[in-house]
Short mmCIF file of C-alpha atoms in Angstrom, two decimals:
data_model
loop_
_atom_site.label_atom_id
_atom_site.label_comp_id
_atom_site.label_asym_id
_atom_site.label_seq_id
_atom_site.Cartn_x
_atom_site.Cartn_y
_atom_site.Cartn_z
CA MET I 109 -0.05 0.03 -0.04
CA THR I 110 1.19 3.33 -1.16
CA ASP I 111 0.31 6.37 1.31
CA VAL I 112 0.56 10.04 -0.53
CA LEU I 113 -0.15 13.20 1.79
CA LEU I 114 -1.27 15.92 -0.26
CA ALA I 115 -1.07 19.25 1.26
CA THR I 116 -3.41 21.84 -0.54
CA ASP I 117 -6.39 24.37 0.49
CA SER I 118 -7.67 23.82 -2.66
CA ASP I 119 -10.51 21.48 -3.40
CA GLU I 120 -9.98 21.50 -7.28
CA VAL I 121 -6.34 20.58 -6.73
CA PHE I 122 -7.17 17.73 -4.15
CA ALA I 123 -9.78 16.24 -6.54
CA ALA I 124 -7.34 16.15 -9.37
CA VAL I 125 -4.85 14.54 -7.60
CA ASP I 126 -6.90 12.19 -5.49
CA SER I 127 -8.83 10.94 -8.90
CA ALA I 128 -5.32 10.62 -10.56
CA LEU I 129 -3.63 8.56 -7.71
CA ALA I 130 -5.88 6.85 -5.49
CA ASP I 131 -6.77 3.63 -6.28
CA ASN I 132 -6.97 0.35 -4.45
CA THR I 133 -3.25 0.24 -3.62
CA THR I 134 -2.78 3.86 -2.96
CA THR I 135 -4.08 6.13 -0.34
CA VAL I 136 -4.47 10.04 -0.77
CA TYR I 137 -4.20 11.76 2.78
CA ARG I 138 -4.80 15.58 2.53
CA VAL I 139 -4.12 18.58 4.94
CA LYS I 140 -5.19 21.97 4.29
CA GLN I 141 -2.74 24.12 6.15
CA GLY I 142 1.41 23.88 5.98
CA GLN I 143 1.49 24.04 9.43
CA HIS I 144 -0.03 20.35 9.53
CA VAL I 145 2.28 18.80 7.08
CA LEU I 146 5.11 17.81 9.50
CA PRO I 147 3.00 16.17 12.55
CA VAL I 148 1.03 14.31 9.36
CA VAL I 149 4.36 13.18 8.03
CA GLU I 150 5.81 12.16 11.65
CA GLU I 151 2.52 10.27 12.35
CA LYS I 152 1.42 8.82 9.10
CA LEU I 153 4.90 8.24 7.56
CA PRO I 154 3.61 8.69 3.69
CA ASP I 155 5.64 7.41 1.04
CA LEU I 156 5.21 10.29 -0.96
CA VAL I 157 4.51 14.49 0.05
CA ILE I 158 2.81 16.33 -2.49
CA LEU I 159 2.64 20.34 -1.55
CA ASP I 160 0.94 23.00 -2.92
CA LEU I 161 3.18 26.31 -3.64
CA GLN I 162 0.48 28.33 -1.94
CA ILE I 163 -1.24 26.70 1.07
CA GLY I 164 -3.01 29.04 3.60
CA ASN I 165 -0.52 30.58 6.14
CA MET I 166 2.55 28.56 5.26
CA GLY I 167 3.53 27.44 1.85
CA GLY I 168 4.91 24.58 0.42
CA VAL I 169 8.34 25.56 0.15
CA ALA I 170 8.38 26.50 3.81
CA ALA I 171 6.81 22.94 4.79
CA CYS I 172 9.20 20.93 2.38
CA LEU I 173 12.19 22.88 3.98
CA MET I 174 10.88 21.86 7.44
CA ILE I 175 10.81 18.27 6.74
CA ARG I 176 14.04 18.24 5.05
CA GLN I 177 15.39 19.45 8.10
CA GLU I 178 13.92 17.00 10.29
CA GLU I 179 15.24 14.37 7.92
CA GLY I 180 18.93 15.95 8.01
CA MET I 181 18.81 15.40 11.80
CA ASP I 182 17.81 11.75 11.49
CA ARG I 183 14.31 12.44 13.06
CA LEU I 184 12.50 11.52 10.03
CA PRO I 185 13.25 9.03 7.14
CA ARG I 186 14.00 10.51 4.02
CA ARG I 187 10.89 10.68 1.45
CA PRO I 188 9.89 12.19 -2.26
CA ILE I 189 8.93 15.56 -2.00
CA ALA I 190 7.06 17.06 -5.04
CA LEU I 191 5.55 20.65 -5.48
CA LEU I 192 2.37 21.73 -7.42
CA LEU I 193 3.67 25.17 -8.89
CA ASP I 194 1.53 28.17 -10.18
CA ARG I 195 3.77 29.03 -13.18
CA ASP I 196 7.25 28.08 -14.59
CA ALA I 197 9.12 31.36 -12.54
CA ASP I 198 8.34 29.40 -9.43
CA SER I 199 10.64 26.66 -10.39
CA PHE I 200 13.68 28.72 -8.69
CA LEU I 201 11.72 28.22 -5.42
CA ALA I 202 11.22 24.68 -5.88
CA GLN I 203 14.63 24.23 -6.45
CA GLU I 204 15.51 26.19 -3.61
CA SER I 205 13.48 23.84 -1.31
CA ARG I 206 15.10 20.74 -2.20
CA ALA I 207 11.92 19.16 -3.51
CA ASP I 208 12.48 16.10 -5.71
CA GLY I 209 10.24 17.02 -8.45
CA TRP I 210 7.48 19.52 -9.31
CA LEU I 211 4.72 20.20 -11.79
CA VAL I 212 2.91 23.35 -13.02
CA LYS I 213 -0.36 23.90 -12.77
CA PRO I 214 -2.65 23.14 -14.21
CA LEU I 215 -2.85 19.32 -13.43
CA ASP I 216 -3.82 16.43 -15.41
CA PRO I 217 -4.05 12.86 -14.32
CA LEU I 218 -1.08 11.55 -16.62
CA ARG I 219 1.55 14.02 -15.64
CA LEU I 220 0.60 13.42 -12.00
CA ARG I 221 0.61 9.78 -12.08
CA ARG I 222 4.24 10.09 -14.02
CA LEU I 223 5.39 12.14 -11.17
CA ALA I 224 4.07 9.97 -8.66
CA LYS I 225 5.60 6.84 -10.43
CA THR I 226 9.15 8.66 -10.92
CA LEU I 227 9.52 9.87 -7.25
CA LEU I 228 8.43 6.51 -5.82
CA GLU I 229 10.99 4.72 -7.68
CA LYS I 230 13.61 7.55 -6.43
CA GLY I 231 13.96 9.57 -9.51
CA THR I 232 13.56 13.26 -10.06
CA LEU I 233 10.83 14.85 -12.19
CA PHE I 234 11.43 18.65 -13.03
CA GLU I 235 8.64 20.23 -15.24
CA GLY I 236 9.29 23.82 -16.12
CA SER I 237 12.28 26.20 -16.59
CA ILE I 238 14.70 26.43 -13.88
CA SER I 239 16.35 30.07 -14.23
#
């Protein structure tokens, strides 16, 4: 069973990710605020974390950096993290956050499945330009 944690306050983004990834072998959990990401990662130990760039009061970049900090101190096992970006120009932020991959919205099921499959196989997938 594969567990995916999605952090987004957008019902549209949740619906797109859930319909693309959830099946009888994959469960998608959702948090609506960035500040809830780390506690849920610690509790559920998801196989993949997907963070929307814009989430309430703490964005995806800050949540990603917080997870990476905990991993760096050996408090959490390393796991793949993807960011969902609003535009190509945001790829710089994604790179600085040490995410393993990112997609630029709008999202579609094929791209989401490719992202998840690639990251779960320990690869990287970067969509959009890096300046």
